[in-house]
Amino acid sequence: MALWLAGTRGATYYTKTLMSNTFRSLRTRATAIASKDEGSFTKRQILSNRFVSRRFGSSVAGQQSDLFSSDDDEEKIQALDFPGGRVPYTLEMRFLPGSSDKRVECYRVLDDDGYPLSSAPSQHIDKEVAVKMYSGMVTLEAMDTVIYEAQRQGRISFYMTSFGEEAVNLGSAAALSPDDVVLPQYREPGVMLWRGFQLQEFVDQFFGNKNDLGKGRQMPTHYGSNKHNVLTVSAPLATQLPQAVGAAYSLKMQNKDACVVTYFGDGCSSEGDFHASLNFAAVLEVPIVYICRNNGWAISTPVTEQFRSDGIVVKGQAYGIPSIRVDGNDILAVYNAVVAAREMAISEQRPVLIEALTYRVGHHSTSDDSTKYRPLEEIEHWKTSRNPVSIFRKWVQRKGWWSDQQESEFRATIRKQVIHAVQVAEKTQKAPIETMFSDVYEKVPSNLMEQEKLLKETIKRYPQDFPKDVPIGM
Amino acid sequence: MASIFQGIGAATSLSSSTLFDSKKLQLCSRRSLSERKTSFVVVRAAGAKMDGGSSGIGGRADQLVTNAVATKADTPAAAAAASKPGHELLLFEALREGLEEEMERDARVCVMGEDVGHYGGSYKVTKGLAPKYGDLRVLDTPIAENSFTGMGIGAAMMGLRPIIEGMNMGFLLLAFNQISNNCGMLHYTSGGQFKIPVVIRGPGGVGRQLGAEHSQRLESYFQSIPGIQMVACSTPYNAKGLMKAAIRSDNPVILFEHVLLYNLKETIPDEEYVLNLEEAEMVRPGEHVTILTYSRMRYHVMQAAKTLVNKGYDPEVIDIRSLKPFDLHTIGNSIKKTHRVLIVEECMRTGGIGASLTAAISENFHDYLDAPIVCLSSQDVPTPYAGTLEEWTVVQPPQIVAAVEQLCR
């Protein structure tokens, strides 16, 4: 497809035509079309027609070649017409550096003491939202504290805290609409909290009792709720990333005014699925916001041993995705960025990447002791001077929307509520034995029915060898 | 061919016994049929006889009439459904027809995979669909099997019904994480909140000198995954029927096609039909020995059957079709009649479908066996490229004849 004979006038004309066939302008064209409210079926047709024309774009460009004059030899050596756009030539052999001296800048709104840093306009947050955000952060902290202690007491088997990442959780959640589909990794319970998932529902999931939506089938913190548009957490890393593209593809097919938001950590960005997912999302032009919680550690692996790039934000650009780096401990920065990203994703039908720089104050999970591989001073520093909850509290209090008294009252109340939820969950029966065999398939097949029968018989015969708190049923 | 007709008597009695086993019937129909009460005919192929031979199968429509039955109580049994001559097509066209009919019927059905769009698929199964339904519904993906399988799963959880095509089944090894950890599990781990009605399909098996990596038998590796169903098609008729059934099923289904069977020609009914995913197909009723097989090996078995018939044997050939779960009902009835089992598969000896089937039969029908179960499989070696070596690694008709002779001594 190399076009050697593009003339001056031809070149500009050709570039314009080629540009009109690249997805960037197609996107704006599609936005123009989509803005006319023609009913969902027609829009869908239009969208799919757009794809058809893009598909055969290369042959269109090929036809254009006849229109160009074949004079200008200078033009010949200055650019290469290659699929994807015109590539300017250079006589200087220059390698792109692996990294730049200056790291990509990090967007923030508040300083470490909660003072707004510039008078630049940011998203207006009213009192209700701000208080909900702040109380959400405190609730998350309280839940983490109590449940971590419960695990240490042997009352549940496992837990993962989100200490230090409350701002990423609540700031992003607040910027989304309830229709946005969320695919979490596992350190985002704040998103569920924001959407109305109750403390009791959380704790039921941790205990795997009969009120657990997951029916006792997944580990603690591997929650999911259809009603709240949050897909169930799957333990292997990065599996949610290609699924997020699929969910976004589904939204695109149904022409919904919503996007997909998916979370992942710095370690997860090493998985192959991360790269393929970003690539797919860019090529397929689906509305998805990727939020990377770069918290510095993947269990014991620091980011310096995870990748050599400047974090994750530069990787987005490599895949053709607009990306931004934000201060993950500044809830207002996170909020602003997600609002803007969501708008971009939906109106332009494209992926957007947000890298939130934050810190994992707690251990990776209850099976980990992070003091073994990182200095205590580092943990203390982030816990005290860069604590997202304290930063925002100062801001909210200065606005007059929160007070010290409310603080102590709220913390005491929430702590009591979580403890109460734990006590209730503990006493609640476990999911009955039938749930071991249901939902494997749509309907329980005969072989599983047999296996269930066999198990029940075995339990009846040797009751002393089986737990007492699992209802057997008939 | 007279000996094949001899089997009809036995076939009808077999089919009637399975017909009125209403409890089993109910289980099958509840499991595999969609909730929508459309007036299609579900054909229980229990008694349909099959013309033997490795290719050029024709004229099955006539046999269908006598055995066409609706398993769902409220759909009318259209006995005359398959009385018209039907139309002739190749297996890959039959797959495409099934796919297209389902895409027409349900707007949520979509296809994704490499080169499935304007290229029409590497084996032309999706040819013509992209221009008709648009590039979004027939989606070309970049090359990342784990990722587009994951994408299909994500889309399915949000209400679509994707068909994920692996260009070759062997490439789906890259998708194992998504298939095992998510496809099979998420319905369960989410507490039933999200379902995954995907169909994962593609060609597998030993082809003509495609080399080791392109000759994989993935059914061995996938069979253990809880939560998925596996079926293998072998004729244009069952290819279309199984494709439709798989798409309509709310469970994730893996449909195994075979690289060498795509150009099989057959006349299939004009009327709409959907087959039962959990059912085996009686290819040739017989008395002396039960031969269980699937996919391409069915043709090797039928070729051996010709020789066996000439030698005076009467083998009963069953194409098991449903690899997970096994149709132990049909298989069991056959074993109770013949008391001898030969399994012919393309999988490797260790850990293949034959190994599992041997275990299942031993466990369930041990008392009915007059001889140990014989399983003919490929050797535990990577499939060689050289034509002669490749031929020796696949079970050939003379071996099947010898095994039956040995078994029926």
Short mmCIF file of C-alpha atoms in Angstrom, two decimals, chain A residues 48 51-52 55-56 181 213-215 217-218 224-227 229-232 234 236 238-239 242-243 245-247 249-250 252-254 273 276-277 279-280 283-284 435-443 445-446 449, chain B residues 27 30-31 107 110-112 118 133-137 139-142 144 146-148 150-151 153-155 157-158 160 177-178 181-182 184 186-195 225-229 250-251 324:
data_model
loop_
_atom_site.label_atom_id
_atom_site.label_comp_id
_atom_site.label_asym_id
_atom_site.label_seq_id
_atom_site.Cartn_x
_atom_site.Cartn_y
_atom_site.Cartn_z
CA SER A 48 -22.29 -1.27 13.16
CA PHE A 51 -17.56 -0.47 11.70
CA VAL A 52 -18.25 -1.93 8.30
CA ARG A 55 -13.20 -2.39 8.05
CA PHE A 56 -12.79 -1.73 4.35
CA VAL A 181 -20.44 -1.77 35.53
CA LEU A 213 -24.93 -13.63 48.00
CA GLY A 214 -22.14 -15.91 46.89
CA LYS A 215 -23.63 -18.75 48.94
CA ARG A 217 -18.47 -20.30 47.63
CA GLN A 218 -15.77 -17.66 47.54
CA GLY A 224 -19.97 -9.45 43.90
CA SER A 225 -23.46 -8.12 43.54
CA ASN A 226 -25.61 -8.20 40.48
CA LYS A 227 -27.95 -5.62 41.97
CA ASN A 229 -23.57 -3.83 39.08
CA VAL A 230 -20.38 -5.15 40.60
CA LEU A 231 -19.11 -8.38 39.07
CA THR A 232 -17.88 -11.11 41.36
CA SER A 234 -12.14 -13.81 40.70
CA PRO A 236 -6.39 -14.91 39.62
CA ALA A 238 -6.01 -9.68 35.61
CA THR A 239 -8.80 -12.06 34.64
CA PRO A 242 -10.40 -8.84 29.32
CA GLN A 243 -13.80 -9.49 30.86
CA VAL A 245 -13.59 -5.27 27.65
CA GLY A 246 -16.31 -7.81 27.01
CA ALA A 247 -18.67 -6.06 29.39
CA TYR A 249 -18.49 -4.35 24.32
CA SER A 250 -21.85 -5.47 25.60
CA LYS A 252 -21.65 -0.66 23.35
CA MET A 253 -23.86 -3.18 21.58
CA GLN A 254 -26.79 -2.18 23.75
CA ASP A 273 -4.09 -10.10 30.10
CA ALA A 276 -4.12 -7.60 25.67
CA SER A 277 -7.04 -5.98 27.41
CA ASN A 279 -5.02 -3.31 23.26
CA PHE A 280 -8.44 -4.80 22.68
CA VAL A 283 -8.94 -1.38 18.90
CA LEU A 284 -12.57 -2.16 19.60
CA THR A 435 -25.49 -25.08 47.54
CA MET A 436 -22.34 -27.09 47.03
CA PHE A 437 -23.94 -28.65 43.98
CA SER A 438 -26.25 -25.97 42.66
CA ASP A 439 -25.22 -23.28 40.18
CA VAL A 440 -22.42 -25.43 38.79
CA TYR A 441 -24.71 -25.68 35.83
CA GLU A 442 -27.94 -23.93 35.11
CA LYS A 443 -29.86 -26.94 36.43
CA PRO A 445 -27.38 -32.53 36.41
CA SER A 446 -27.88 -36.16 37.40
CA MET A 449 -27.41 -35.10 42.23
CA LEU B 27 -33.90 -34.36 33.18
CA ARG B 30 -35.02 -29.49 31.51
CA ARG B 31 -31.31 -29.26 31.23
CA ALA B 107 -30.04 -10.29 18.76
CA CYS B 110 -22.56 -12.52 18.66
CA VAL B 111 -19.34 -14.06 17.41
CA MET B 112 -15.80 -13.16 18.34
CA HIS B 118 -14.69 -10.00 6.87
CA TYR B 133 -24.75 -8.46 10.86
CA GLY B 134 -22.04 -5.85 11.06
CA ASP B 135 -18.53 -5.79 12.40
CA LEU B 136 -19.64 -5.37 15.95
CA ARG B 137 -21.68 -8.53 16.09
CA LEU B 139 -16.04 -9.27 15.90
CA ASP B 140 -12.45 -9.59 14.78
CA THR B 141 -10.17 -9.60 17.75
CA PRO B 142 -6.45 -9.07 18.17
CA ALA B 144 -4.79 -12.93 22.48
CA ASN B 146 -7.00 -15.70 26.91
CA SER B 147 -8.18 -12.17 26.45
CA PHE B 148 -10.87 -12.62 23.89
CA GLY B 150 -12.23 -13.43 28.86
CA MET B 151 -13.93 -10.78 26.82
CA ILE B 153 -17.11 -14.18 29.43
CA GLY B 154 -17.44 -10.55 30.46
CA ALA B 155 -19.93 -9.89 27.68
CA MET B 157 -22.13 -11.85 32.25
CA MET B 158 -23.67 -8.65 30.98
CA LEU B 160 -24.89 -11.17 25.54
CA ASN B 177 -7.18 -19.69 32.71
CA GLN B 178 -10.32 -17.93 31.61
CA ASN B 181 -11.20 -20.25 36.49
CA ASN B 182 -13.93 -18.06 35.17
CA GLY B 184 -16.74 -22.73 34.46
CA LEU B 186 -18.28 -17.62 37.87
CA HIS B 187 -21.87 -18.79 37.85
CA TYR B 188 -21.06 -20.79 40.94
CA THR B 189 -18.83 -18.36 42.80
CA SER B 190 -21.15 -15.45 42.21
CA GLY B 191 -23.91 -17.41 43.90
CA GLY B 192 -25.84 -17.76 40.66
CA GLN B 193 -25.96 -13.99 40.13
CA PHE B 194 -24.12 -14.00 36.83
CA LYS B 195 -24.42 -16.60 34.13
CA ILE B 225 -13.35 -28.41 34.48
CA PRO B 226 -16.52 -28.18 36.56
CA GLY B 227 -19.29 -26.05 35.18
CA ILE B 228 -18.77 -26.55 31.46
CA GLN B 229 -20.38 -28.90 28.97
CA ASP B 250 -27.38 -21.12 29.46
CA ASN B 251 -24.36 -23.17 30.45
CA LYS B 324 -19.22 -33.99 29.30
#
